[in-house]
């Protein structure tokens, strides 16, 4: 967690921890609660039929039909192709957000080269900072958010590599990730052998960039470069996660992959040392997240040791804020470590702590279920309200990704479900949750609007975005551009694939450019959306269990079988 943001207070103690007993009783239990309830309800209907007569029969059968359609509803609502189409669309947003010198085939007609002078000023220690991505509707390049976005994309590519391949989007998504990692490699001293002393954290000052309304292509003022010297453990660990995860995406490009791993290692070391100097308690989740990614990228046990020390795994004072987002990585780290336990069960000494992560992520999954009332939901089709009242969609998309991915982990490890206290649930409950959130985003909501530009019949037309709201050939000054912000007309440029911030807590959405709470898209939001769509689209059997483990040597020394007695 980087800044103190107000988190919704979640009473995590409200969930009984799923103990081993519960987990194993689940494995033995063959008639789960869900089924029993249906049976009881049917009996009740039969009795009512006998006693009260035909009127009630009708009422009852209607109820059953409604319940059934509700169940099937989420199993059949969006054909799998819809998720694939949305994934094609959602990826295009990243092309619109590119900064620096664009490739000829960037495919966004209204974008051109921009902010080529970033970092170039007398005495600059990072003189070439052109490149990277703008975070949202302005021209700020934030390493912290960009890192999280790239990590999410890489994660989804590692888990669902062949889906991207089948959809013809593999080289596209790889190009998107590389655009980010190439930029990261410019923002610290990659030639350092061991660790670094400073790093760039952001280009563009919030005040200026929010005040000015101009196309990034036309920015002519000097852009402020924020540099961290001996601090920023969260950022360094987050960037380590981004570089480590990307090294697995580019494993076939050995030289590049090695550069990424080296960068990740020196960043992580810097994160650890600056965490010791500062009060690092708010960087603890990034340390776990960066560490587990480094373990997967390198297979080096020292990283596993770091993230499975008891002190890190279980500190109740840090138990709040489990909402997985660009600002809080804990749940992501827990899920990644549960992956290790489910598929490789490394045993002692990591087992004790891995089991705790497994328990913790089970509780996170329980918190997504409506029956637990952990989070508020909107009335119309139940969009989960993970984080206050503004910009709900990116948090919902992240949760949808985690839930769908966990259901794949469980299914592939032959675990039929998981426990929330005394109740057990099948894995399809997780997928239903995931689909319900993504379907809401794609148009099954009370506004009948798709919150992804270019997907579906109706979508936002006044996206809060400087480049999209000013015609390509109009060069405006900082303040001159305000007329485009205030205009009540649709944007002249369609920013394809952008997922906007979303509706308010009552499913109400105003398509107005001036209110970023409704209409601003973000890099991190689209990354979560794309990751969730990768998990939900295509065939279930296209989950890739082994790619994540490719750097990990066999955990147990393989003892050669004794020679057969008749061998010479
Ligand atoms: C632009 O579109 C073409 C054709 O679909 C594709 O091959 C190319 O990779 C795209 N370029 C980028 C930078 O995404
Ligand atoms: C800055 O970086 C870009 C992209 O990496 C590169 O194309 C360009 O030549 C560099 N500019 C200078 C002055 O080195
Ligand atoms: C959305 O569609 C439903 C069913 O087609 C309709 O009843 C409802 O009025 C529509 N809502 C809006 C806001 O257009
Ligand atoms: C956007 O949401 C934030 C947080 O809820 C709130 O403080 C702010 O006033 C809202 N902005 C607008 C323009 O409604």
Coordinates of C-alpha atoms and ligand atoms in Angstrom, one line a residue:
X1 CA 0.0 0.0 0.0
X2 CA 1.5 3.3 -0.9
X3 CA -0.6 6.0 0.4
X4 CA -3.1 6.2 3.2
X5 CA -6.3 5.8 1.3
X6 CA -9.6 5.3 3.0
X7 CA -10.4 1.7 2.9
X8 CA -13.9 0.5 3.6
X9 CA -13.7 -1.0 7.1
X10 CA -14.0 -4.7 6.8
X11 CA -14.5 -6.9 9.8
X12 CA -12.2 -9.7 8.8
X13 CA -12.7 -11.4 12.1
X14 CA -16.4 -12.0 11.1
X15 CA -15.2 -15.0 9.1
X16 CA -14.2 -18.1 10.9
X17 CA -10.9 -19.2 9.5
X18 CA -11.3 -22.3 7.4
X19 CA -9.4 -24.8 9.5
X20 CA -7.9 -27.9 8.0
X21 CA -10.7 -29.9 9.5
X22 CA -13.2 -27.9 7.5
X23 CA -11.2 -28.2 4.4
X24 CA -10.9 -31.9 4.7
X25 CA -14.5 -32.4 5.7
X26 CA -15.4 -30.5 2.5
X27 CA -13.4 -33.0 0.5
X28 CA -15.4 -35.9 1.9
X29 CA -18.7 -34.2 1.8
X30 CA -20.6 -35.3 -1.3
X31 CA -24.0 -33.6 -0.9
X32 CA -23.2 -30.0 -0.3
X33 CA -25.6 -27.5 1.2
X34 CA -26.6 -26.0 -2.1
X35 CA -28.3 -29.1 -3.2
X36 CA -29.9 -29.9 0.2
X37 CA -31.6 -26.5 0.1
X38 CA -33.1 -27.1 -3.3
X39 CA -34.5 -30.5 -2.2
X40 CA -36.1 -29.0 0.9
X41 CA -37.7 -26.3 -1.1
X42 CA -39.2 -28.9 -3.5
X43 CA -40.7 -30.8 -0.6
X44 CA -42.2 -27.7 0.7
X45 CA -43.8 -27.0 -2.7
X46 CA -45.3 -30.4 -2.8
X47 CA -47.0 -30.0 0.6
X48 CA -48.2 -26.6 -0.3
X49 CA -49.7 -28.0 -3.4
X50 CA -51.7 -30.6 -1.5
X51 CA -53.1 -28.2 1.1
X52 CA -53.6 -24.9 -0.5
X53 CA -54.4 -25.7 -4.1
X54 CA -53.8 -24.5 -7.6
X55 CA -53.1 -20.8 -6.9
X56 CA -50.1 -21.5 -4.7
X57 CA -48.8 -24.1 -7.1
X58 CA -48.6 -21.5 -9.8
X59 CA -46.8 -19.1 -7.4
X60 CA -44.4 -21.8 -6.3
X61 CA -43.5 -22.9 -9.8
X62 CA -42.9 -19.3 -10.8
X63 CA -40.5 -19.0 -7.9
X64 CA -38.7 -22.1 -8.9
X65 CA -38.5 -21.0 -12.5
X66 CA -37.2 -17.6 -11.5
X67 CA -34.6 -19.3 -9.3
X68 CA -33.6 -21.6 -12.1
X69 CA -33.3 -18.9 -14.7
X70 CA -31.3 -16.9 -12.2
X71 CA -28.8 -19.7 -11.9
X72 CA -28.7 -20.4 -15.6
X73 CA -28.6 -16.7 -16.2
X74 CA -25.1 -16.4 -15.1
X75 CA -24.1 -19.6 -16.7
X76 CA -25.4 -18.7 -20.2
X77 CA -25.8 -15.0 -20.2
X78 CA -22.7 -13.9 -22.2
X79 CA -21.7 -16.4 -24.8
X80 CA -17.9 -17.1 -24.4
X81 CA -17.3 -15.1 -27.6
X82 CA -18.5 -11.9 -25.9
X83 CA -15.6 -12.1 -23.5
X84 CA -13.2 -12.7 -26.4
X85 CA -14.6 -9.7 -28.3
X86 CA -14.4 -7.6 -25.2
X87 CA -10.8 -8.7 -24.7
X88 CA -9.9 -7.6 -28.3
X89 CA -11.6 -4.3 -27.6
X90 CA -10.1 -3.7 -24.1
X91 CA -6.5 -4.2 -25.2
X92 CA -6.9 -1.3 -27.7
X93 CA -7.0 1.1 -24.9
X94 CA -3.3 0.7 -24.2
X95 CA -2.5 1.8 -27.7
X96 CA -4.3 5.1 -27.0
X97 CA -2.3 5.7 -23.8
X98 CA 1.2 5.4 -25.3
X99 CA 3.6 8.2 -24.7
X100 CA 6.8 9.0 -26.7
X101 CA 7.5 8.0 -30.3
X102 CA 4.7 5.8 -31.6
X103 CA 5.3 2.8 -33.9
X104 CA 3.8 3.3 -37.4
X105 CA 1.2 0.6 -36.7
X106 CA 0.0 1.9 -33.4
X107 CA -3.5 1.9 -34.9
X108 CA -5.0 4.8 -33.2
X109 CA -5.6 7.4 -35.9
X110 CA -5.9 10.4 -33.5
X111 CA -2.7 9.8 -31.6
X112 CA 0.9 10.9 -32.5
X113 CA 4.3 11.3 -30.9
X114 CA 4.1 13.2 -27.6
X115 CA 6.2 14.3 -24.6
X116 CA 9.4 13.4 -26.4
X117 CA 11.3 15.8 -24.2
X118 CA 10.5 14.1 -20.9
X119 CA 13.5 14.0 -18.6
X120 CA 15.5 16.2 -20.9
X121 CA 16.7 19.2 -18.8
X122 CA 20.1 20.5 -17.7
X123 CA 21.6 18.3 -15.1
X124 CA 19.0 15.5 -15.4
X125 CA 20.1 12.1 -14.2
X126 CA 17.6 10.4 -16.4
X127 CA 17.7 12.4 -19.5
X128 CA 15.6 10.2 -21.8
X129 CA 12.2 9.5 -20.2
X130 CA 10.2 9.4 -23.4
X131 CA 7.9 6.4 -23.7
X132 CA 5.6 4.6 -21.2
X133 CA 1.9 5.2 -20.7
X134 CA -0.3 7.9 -19.6
X135 CA -2.3 6.7 -16.6
X136 CA -5.7 8.1 -17.4
X137 CA -7.4 11.1 -18.9
X138 CA -4.4 13.4 -18.3
X139 CA -0.7 13.1 -19.3
X140 CA 0.8 11.8 -16.0
X141 CA 3.1 8.9 -16.2
X142 CA 3.0 7.1 -12.9
X143 CA 5.5 4.2 -12.5
X144 CA 3.5 2.9 -9.6
X145 CA 0.2 2.5 -11.5
X146 CA 1.9 1.5 -14.7
X147 CA 3.8 -1.3 -12.9
X148 CA 0.6 -2.7 -11.4
X149 CA -1.1 -2.6 -14.9
X150 CA 1.8 -4.4 -16.5
X151 CA 2.0 -7.0 -13.8
X152 CA -1.7 -7.8 -14.2
X153 CA -1.3 -8.2 -18.0
X154 CA 1.8 -10.4 -17.5
X155 CA 0.0 -12.5 -14.9
X156 CA -2.9 -13.1 -17.3
X157 CA -0.5 -14.0 -20.1
X158 CA 1.4 -16.5 -18.0
X159 CA -1.8 -18.2 -16.8
X160 CA -3.7 -18.1 -20.2
X161 CA -1.0 -18.0 -22.8
X162 CA -2.7 -20.2 -25.3
X163 CA -5.9 -18.2 -25.0
X164 CA -4.1 -15.1 -26.1
X165 CA -2.5 -17.1 -28.9
X166 CA -5.8 -18.5 -30.1
X167 CA -7.4 -15.1 -30.1
X168 CA -4.5 -13.7 -32.2
X169 CA -3.7 -11.2 -29.4
X170 CA -0.5 -12.7 -28.0
X171 CA 1.9 -10.5 -29.9
X172 CA -0.3 -7.5 -29.3
X173 CA -0.3 -8.0 -25.5
X174 CA 3.4 -8.7 -25.5
X175 CA 4.0 -5.5 -27.3
X176 CA 1.9 -3.7 -24.8
X177 CA 3.8 -5.1 -21.9
X178 CA 7.2 -4.4 -23.5
X179 CA 6.2 -0.8 -24.1
X180 CA 5.8 -0.6 -20.3
X181 CA 8.9 -2.5 -19.3
X182 CA 11.2 -0.7 -21.8
X183 CA 10.1 2.5 -20.1
X184 CA 10.8 1.1 -16.6
X185 CA 14.3 0.2 -17.7
X186 CA 14.9 3.9 -18.3
X187 CA 13.8 5.0 -14.9
X188 CA 16.6 3.6 -12.8
X189 CA 20.3 2.6 -13.2
X190 CA 20.0 -0.8 -14.8
X191 CA 23.8 -1.1 -15.0
X192 CA 24.1 -1.2 -11.2
X193 CA 25.5 -4.5 -10.0
X194 CA 23.8 -4.9 -6.7
X195 CA 21.4 -2.1 -5.9
X196 CA 20.5 1.5 -6.8
X197 CA 20.3 4.9 -5.0
X198 CA 17.4 6.6 -6.7
X199 CA 14.7 6.0 -9.2
X200 CA 12.1 8.0 -11.2
X201 CA 8.6 7.7 -9.7
X202 CA 6.5 9.9 -11.9
X203 CA 6.6 12.3 -14.8
X204 CA 4.1 15.2 -14.8
X205 CA 2.9 17.2 -11.8
X206 CA -0.6 16.5 -10.7
X207 CA -1.5 20.2 -10.4
X208 CA -0.4 21.2 -13.8
X209 CA -1.5 18.1 -15.6
X210 CA -5.0 18.3 -14.1
X211 CA -5.3 22.0 -14.7
X212 CA -4.3 22.0 -18.4
X213 CA -6.7 20.5 -20.9
X214 CA -4.6 19.8 -24.0
X215 CA -3.6 16.9 -26.2
X216 CA -0.4 15.2 -25.0
X217 CA 0.9 15.8 -28.5
X218 CA 0.7 19.5 -27.9
X219 CA 2.2 19.8 -24.4
X220 CA 5.0 22.4 -24.6
X221 CA 5.7 23.1 -21.0
X222 CA 8.6 21.4 -19.1
X223 CA 7.3 18.4 -17.3
X224 CA 8.3 17.8 -13.7
X225 CA 10.2 14.5 -13.0
X226 CA 9.7 13.1 -9.5
X227 CA 12.7 11.2 -8.2
X228 CA 12.9 9.0 -5.1
X229 CA 16.3 9.0 -3.4
X230 CA 16.7 6.3 -0.8
X231 CA 13.0 5.8 -0.3
X232 CA 9.9 4.5 -2.1
X233 CA 10.0 0.9 -1.0
X234 CA 6.5 0.3 -2.3
X235 CA 7.3 1.6 -5.7
X236 CA 10.6 -0.3 -6.0
X237 CA 8.9 -3.6 -5.0
X238 CA 6.0 -3.0 -7.3
X239 CA 8.3 -2.4 -10.2
X240 CA 10.3 -5.5 -9.3
X241 CA 7.0 -7.4 -9.6
X242 CA 6.4 -5.9 -13.0
X243 CA 9.8 -6.7 -14.3
X244 CA 9.9 -10.2 -12.8
X245 CA 6.5 -11.1 -14.2
X246 CA 7.3 -9.7 -17.6
X247 CA 10.6 -11.8 -17.6
X248 CA 8.4 -14.9 -17.7
X249 CA 6.3 -13.5 -20.6
X250 CA 9.5 -12.9 -22.6
X251 CA 11.3 -16.0 -21.5
X252 CA 12.1 -17.0 -25.1
X253 CA 14.0 -13.7 -25.5
X254 CA 16.7 -14.7 -23.1
X255 CA 18.8 -11.6 -23.2
X256 CA 15.8 -9.3 -22.6
X257 CA 14.4 -11.6 -19.9
X258 CA 17.7 -11.6 -18.1
X259 CA 17.8 -7.8 -18.2
X260 CA 14.3 -7.7 -16.7
X261 CA 15.3 -10.1 -13.9
X262 CA 18.5 -8.2 -13.1
X263 CA 16.4 -5.0 -12.9
X264 CA 13.9 -6.7 -10.7
X265 CA 16.6 -7.9 -8.3
X266 CA 18.3 -4.6 -7.8
X267 CA 15.0 -2.9 -7.4
X268 CA 13.9 -5.4 -4.8
X269 CA 17.1 -5.0 -2.8
X270 CA 16.6 -1.3 -2.9
X271 CA 13.1 -1.8 -1.7
X272 CA 14.2 -3.9 1.2
X273 CA 16.9 -1.5 2.4
X274 CA 14.7 1.6 2.1
X275 CA 12.0 -0.2 3.9
X276 CA 14.3 -0.7 6.8
X277 CA 15.2 2.9 6.9
X278 CA 11.7 4.2 6.8
X279 CA 8.7 2.9 8.7
X280 CA 8.0 0.3 6.0
X281 CA 4.8 -1.0 7.4
X282 CA 2.8 0.4 4.5
X283 CA 5.0 -1.3 1.9
X284 CA 4.6 -4.7 3.4
X285 CA 2.1 -6.0 0.7
X286 CA 4.4 -4.8 -2.1
X287 CA 7.3 -6.6 -0.5
X288 CA 5.3 -9.9 -0.5
X289 CA 4.1 -9.3 -4.1
X290 CA 7.5 -8.4 -5.5
X291 CA 9.1 -11.2 -3.6
X292 CA 6.7 -13.9 -4.8
X293 CA 7.0 -12.7 -8.4
X294 CA 10.8 -12.8 -8.1
X295 CA 10.6 -16.4 -6.7
X296 CA 8.6 -17.5 -9.7
X297 CA 10.9 -15.6 -12.2
X298 CA 14.2 -16.9 -10.7
X299 CA 13.3 -20.1 -8.8
X300 CA 15.7 -18.8 -6.1
X301 CA 14.7 -20.2 -2.7
X302 CA 15.9 -17.0 -0.9
X303 CA 12.9 -15.2 -2.3
X304 CA 10.5 -17.9 -1.1
X305 CA 12.2 -17.8 2.3
X306 CA 11.6 -14.0 2.5
X307 CA 7.9 -14.2 1.7
X308 CA 7.2 -17.2 3.9
X309 CA 8.7 -15.9 7.1
X310 CA 6.0 -15.9 9.8
X311 CA 6.3 -12.2 10.6
X312 CA 5.4 -11.3 7.1
X313 CA 2.6 -13.7 6.6
X314 CA 0.6 -12.9 9.7
X315 CA 0.6 -9.6 11.3
X316 CA -2.9 -8.8 12.5
X317 CA -2.2 -5.1 12.7
X318 CA -2.0 -5.1 9.0
X319 CA -5.0 -7.1 8.3
X320 CA -7.2 -4.4 6.9
X321 CA -7.5 -3.3 3.3
X322 CA -7.7 -6.6 1.5
X323 CA -9.3 -5.0 -1.5
X324 CA -6.9 -6.0 -4.3
X325 CA -6.0 -2.9 -6.4
X326 CA -3.1 -0.8 -7.7
X327 CA -2.7 0.3 -4.1
X328 CA -3.0 -3.0 -2.1
X329 CA -1.4 -6.2 -3.4
X330 CA -1.9 -8.5 -0.5
X331 CA -4.7 -10.7 -2.0
X332 CA -2.7 -11.1 -5.2
X333 CA 0.3 -12.3 -3.3
X334 CA -1.8 -14.6 -1.2
X335 CA -3.3 -16.1 -4.3
X336 CA 0.1 -16.6 -6.0
X337 CA 1.4 -18.4 -2.9
X338 CA -1.7 -20.5 -2.7
X339 CA -0.9 -21.6 -6.3
X340 CA 2.4 -22.9 -5.1
X341 CA 0.8 -24.9 -2.3
X342 CA -2.0 -26.3 -4.4
X343 CA 0.2 -27.5 -7.3
X344 CA 3.7 -28.1 -5.9
X345 CA 3.1 -28.5 -2.1
X346 CA 6.7 -27.7 -1.2
X347 CA 6.2 -28.8 2.3
X348 CA 8.5 -27.9 5.2
X349 CA 9.6 -25.2 6.0
X350 CA 7.3 -23.1 3.8
X351 CA 4.1 -25.1 4.3
X352 CA 3.0 -23.6 7.6
X353 CA 2.9 -20.1 6.1
X354 CA 1.7 -21.1 2.7
X355 CA -1.3 -22.7 4.5
X356 CA -2.0 -19.4 6.2
X357 CA -2.0 -17.6 2.8
X358 CA -4.3 -20.3 1.5
X359 CA -6.7 -19.7 4.4
X360 CA -6.5 -16.0 3.9
X361 CA -7.3 -16.1 0.2
X362 CA -10.2 -18.4 1.0
X363 CA -11.6 -15.7 3.2
X364 CA -11.1 -13.1 0.5
X365 CA -13.1 -15.3 -1.8
X366 CA -15.9 -15.7 0.8
X367 CA -16.0 -11.9 1.1
X368 CA -17.1 -11.7 -2.6
X369 CA -20.2 -13.8 -2.0
X370 CA -23.5 -11.8 -1.5
X371 CA -24.4 -14.1 1.5
X372 CA -21.6 -12.7 3.6
X373 CA -22.6 -9.1 3.3
X374 CA -19.0 -8.0 3.6
X375 CA -19.3 -5.4 0.9
X376 CA -22.2 -3.4 -0.3
X377 CA -23.7 -4.1 -3.7
X378 CA -25.8 -2.0 -6.0
X379 CA -29.4 -3.0 -6.3
X380 CA -29.4 -3.6 -10.0
X381 CA -27.6 -6.9 -10.7
X382 CA -25.3 -6.5 -7.7
X383 CA -22.2 -4.7 -8.7
X384 CA -19.9 -5.2 -5.8
X385 CA -18.8 -1.9 -4.0
X386 CA -15.4 -2.8 -2.8
X387 CA -14.1 0.7 -2.3
X388 CA -16.3 3.5 -1.2
X389 CA -18.6 5.1 -3.7
X390 CA -16.5 6.3 -6.5
X391 CA -15.0 4.4 -9.5
X392 CA -16.2 0.9 -8.7
X393 CA -15.4 -0.9 -11.9
X394 CA -11.7 -1.3 -11.6
X395 CA -12.0 -2.9 -8.2
X396 CA -14.8 -5.2 -9.4
X397 CA -12.7 -6.2 -12.4
X398 CA -9.7 -7.1 -10.2
X399 CA -11.9 -9.2 -7.9
X400 CA -13.5 -10.9 -11.0
X401 CA -10.0 -11.9 -12.1
X402 CA -8.9 -13.3 -8.8
X403 CA -12.1 -15.3 -8.4
X404 CA -12.1 -16.8 -11.8
X405 CA -8.4 -17.6 -11.5
X406 CA -8.8 -19.2 -8.1
X407 CA -11.6 -21.4 -9.5
X408 CA -9.2 -22.6 -12.2
X409 CA -6.6 -23.3 -9.5
X410 CA -9.1 -25.3 -7.5
X411 CA -10.5 -27.2 -10.5
X412 CA -7.1 -28.1 -11.9
X413 CA -5.9 -29.3 -8.5
X414 CA -9.0 -31.5 -8.2
X415 CA -10.5 -29.5 -5.4
X416 CA -14.2 -29.2 -5.9
X417 CA -14.7 -26.1 -3.8
X418 CA -13.7 -24.2 -0.7
X419 CA -15.1 -23.4 2.7
X420 CA -16.4 -20.3 4.3
X421 CA -16.7 -21.1 7.9
X422 CA -19.2 -24.0 8.2
X423 CA -20.4 -23.6 4.6
X424 CA -18.8 -25.1 1.5
X425 CA -19.1 -23.8 -2.0
X426 CA -18.5 -25.3 -5.4
X427 CA -16.0 -23.5 -7.6
X428 CA -18.7 -22.5 -10.1
X429 CA -19.9 -20.0 -7.4
X430 CA -16.6 -18.1 -8.0
X431 CA -17.1 -18.1 -11.7
X432 CA -20.7 -17.0 -11.3
X433 CA -19.5 -14.1 -9.2
X434 CA -16.7 -13.2 -11.7
X435 CA -19.1 -13.3 -14.7
X436 CA -21.8 -11.3 -12.8
X437 CA -19.3 -8.4 -12.4
X438 CA -17.9 -8.6 -15.9
X439 CA -21.4 -8.9 -17.4
X440 CA -22.4 -5.8 -15.5
X441 CA -19.5 -3.9 -16.9
X442 CA -20.3 -5.1 -20.4
X443 CA -23.9 -3.9 -20.3
X444 CA -26.1 -6.1 -18.1
X445 CA -26.9 -3.2 -15.8
X446 CA -29.8 -1.0 -15.1
X447 CA -28.5 1.7 -17.5
X448 CA -28.3 -0.9 -20.3
X449 CA -24.9 0.6 -21.1
X450 CA -21.6 -1.0 -21.7
X451 CA -18.9 0.7 -19.7
X452 CA -16.3 -0.3 -22.3
X453 CA -16.0 2.1 -25.2
X454 CA -16.6 0.4 -28.5
X455 CA -18.2 -2.7 -27.0
X456 CA -21.9 -3.2 -27.4
X457 CA -24.5 -0.9 -28.8
X458 CA -24.4 1.9 -26.2
X459 CA -21.3 3.1 -24.4
X460 CA -20.0 6.4 -22.9
X461 CA -19.4 9.1 -25.5
X462 CA -18.0 11.8 -23.2
X463 CA -15.0 10.0 -21.8
X464 CA -12.9 12.2 -19.5
X465 CA -9.8 12.2 -21.6
X466 CA -7.9 15.1 -23.1
X467 CA -6.7 13.4 -26.3
X468 CA -10.1 11.9 -27.1
X469 CA -12.0 15.1 -26.5
X470 CA -10.0 17.5 -28.7
X471 CA -10.0 17.1 -32.5
X472 CA -6.7 15.9 -33.8
X473 CA -5.7 19.0 -35.8
X474 CA -6.7 21.5 -33.1
X475 CA -3.7 22.7 -31.1
X476 CA -5.0 24.2 -27.9
X477 CA -3.2 25.9 -25.0
X478 CA -3.4 24.7 -21.5
X479 CA -6.5 26.8 -20.7
X480 CA -7.7 27.2 -24.3
X481 CA -8.6 23.5 -24.2
X482 CA -11.2 24.0 -21.5
X483 CA -13.8 24.6 -24.1
X484 CA -13.5 21.0 -25.1
X485 CA -13.7 19.8 -21.5
X486 CA -16.9 21.8 -20.9
X487 CA -18.5 21.0 -24.3
X488 CA -21.7 18.9 -24.0
X489 CA -21.0 17.3 -27.4
X490 CA -19.6 13.7 -27.8
X491 CA -15.9 13.3 -28.0
X492 CA -14.6 13.8 -31.5
X493 CA -12.3 10.7 -31.1
X494 CA -13.5 7.3 -30.0
X495 CA -11.2 5.9 -27.4
X496 CA -11.7 2.3 -28.1
X497 CA -11.5 -0.2 -25.3
X498 CA -11.5 2.3 -22.5
X499 CA -13.3 1.1 -19.4
X500 CA -14.6 4.2 -17.6
X501 CA -14.8 4.7 -13.9
X502 CA -18.4 3.6 -13.7
X503 CA -21.7 4.2 -12.0
X504 CA -22.4 5.5 -8.5
X505 CA -23.6 3.4 -5.6
X506 CA -27.2 3.4 -7.0
X507 CA -26.3 2.1 -10.5
X508 CA -26.6 5.7 -11.8
X509 CA -24.2 6.9 -14.4
X510 CA -23.9 10.3 -16.0
X511 CA -22.0 10.4 -19.3
X512 CA -20.4 13.8 -18.6
X513 CA -16.8 14.6 -19.4
X514 CA -16.5 17.0 -16.5
X515 CA -17.0 14.3 -13.8
X516 CA -14.0 12.0 -13.8
X517 CA -15.8 9.9 -11.2
X518 CA -18.0 8.5 -13.9
X519 CA -16.1 8.8 -17.2
X520 CA -12.4 8.6 -16.7
X521 CA -10.6 5.4 -17.7
X522 CA -7.4 4.2 -16.2
X523 CA -4.5 2.0 -17.2
X524 CA -4.9 -0.1 -14.1
X525 CA -8.6 -0.5 -14.6
X526 CA -8.2 -1.8 -18.1
X527 CA -5.5 -4.2 -17.1
X528 CA -7.8 -5.8 -14.5
X529 CA -10.6 -6.0 -17.1
X530 CA -8.4 -7.6 -19.7
X531 CA -7.0 -10.1 -17.1
X532 CA -10.6 -11.1 -16.0
X533 CA -11.7 -11.4 -19.6
X534 CA -8.7 -13.7 -20.4
X535 CA -9.7 -15.9 -17.4
X536 CA -13.4 -16.0 -18.5
X537 CA -13.1 -16.3 -22.3
X538 CA -12.4 -19.5 -24.3
X539 CA -12.1 -23.0 -23.1
X540 CA -11.6 -23.9 -19.4
X541 CA -8.8 -26.4 -20.3
X542 CA -6.6 -23.6 -21.6
X543 CA -5.4 -22.6 -18.2
X544 CA -1.6 -23.1 -18.1
X545 CA -0.5 -24.8 -14.8
X546 CA 3.2 -25.1 -15.6
X547 CA 4.4 -21.9 -17.2
X548 CA 4.5 -20.1 -13.9
X549 CA 6.8 -22.8 -12.5
X550 CA 9.2 -23.0 -15.4
X551 CA 12.1 -21.4 -13.4
X552 CA 11.6 -23.5 -10.3
X553 CA 13.9 -26.5 -10.1
X554 CA 12.4 -29.8 -8.9
X555 CA 11.6 -29.1 -5.2
X556 CA 12.6 -32.6 -4.1
X557 CA 15.9 -34.0 -5.2
X558 CA 14.9 -36.8 -7.5
X559 CA 16.4 -40.0 -6.3
X560 CA 17.2 -42.3 -9.2
X561 CA 15.3 -45.6 -8.8
X562 CA 17.4 -48.4 -7.5
X563 CA 18.8 -50.5 -10.4
X564 CA 16.9 -53.6 -11.1
X565 CA 18.5 -56.7 -9.6
X566 CA 19.0 -58.2 -13.0
X567 CA 20.8 -55.1 -14.4
X568 CA 24.4 -55.7 -15.2
Ligands
LIG1 C1 -2.0 -2.7 -35.4 O1 -2.9 -3.6 -36.1 C2 -2.3 -4.6 -36.9 C3 -3.4 -5.3 -37.7 O2 -4.4 -5.7 -36.8 C4 -1.5 -5.5 -36.0 O3 -0.8 -6.5 -36.7 C5 -0.5 -4.7 -35.2 O4 0.2 -5.5 -34.3 C6 -1.1 -3.5 -34.5 N1 -0.1 -2.7 -33.9 C7 0.0 -2.5 -32.6 C8 1.2 -1.6 -32.2 O5 -0.8 -2.9 -31.7
LIG2 C1 15.1 8.1 -26.2 O1 14.5 6.8 -26.1 C2 13.8 6.4 -27.3 C3 13.0 5.2 -27.1 O2 13.7 4.3 -26.3 C4 14.8 6.3 -28.5 O3 14.1 6.0 -29.6 C5 15.5 7.6 -28.6 O4 16.4 7.5 -29.6 C6 16.1 8.1 -27.3 N1 16.6 9.5 -27.5 C7 17.8 9.8 -27.2 C8 18.1 11.3 -27.4 O5 18.7 9.1 -26.8
LIG3 C1 -33.1 -1.3 -19.9 O1 -33.7 -2.4 -20.6 C2 -34.8 -2.9 -19.8 C3 -35.3 -4.1 -20.6 O2 -35.0 -4.0 -22.0 C4 -35.9 -1.8 -19.7 O3 -36.9 -2.3 -19.0 C5 -35.3 -0.6 -19.0 O4 -36.2 0.4 -18.9 C6 -34.0 -0.1 -19.7 N1 -33.4 0.9 -18.8 C7 -32.9 2.0 -19.3 C8 -32.3 3.0 -18.3 O5 -32.9 2.3 -20.5
LIG4 C1 -15.6 12.2 -6.9 O1 -15.6 11.3 -5.8 C2 -14.8 11.7 -4.7 C3 -14.7 10.6 -3.7 O2 -16.0 10.0 -3.5 C4 -15.5 13.0 -4.2 O3 -14.7 13.4 -3.1 C5 -15.5 14.0 -5.3 O4 -16.2 15.2 -4.8 C6 -16.2 13.5 -6.5 N1 -16.1 14.4 -7.6 C7 -17.2 14.9 -8.2 C8 -16.9 15.9 -9.3 O5 -18.3 14.5 -8.0

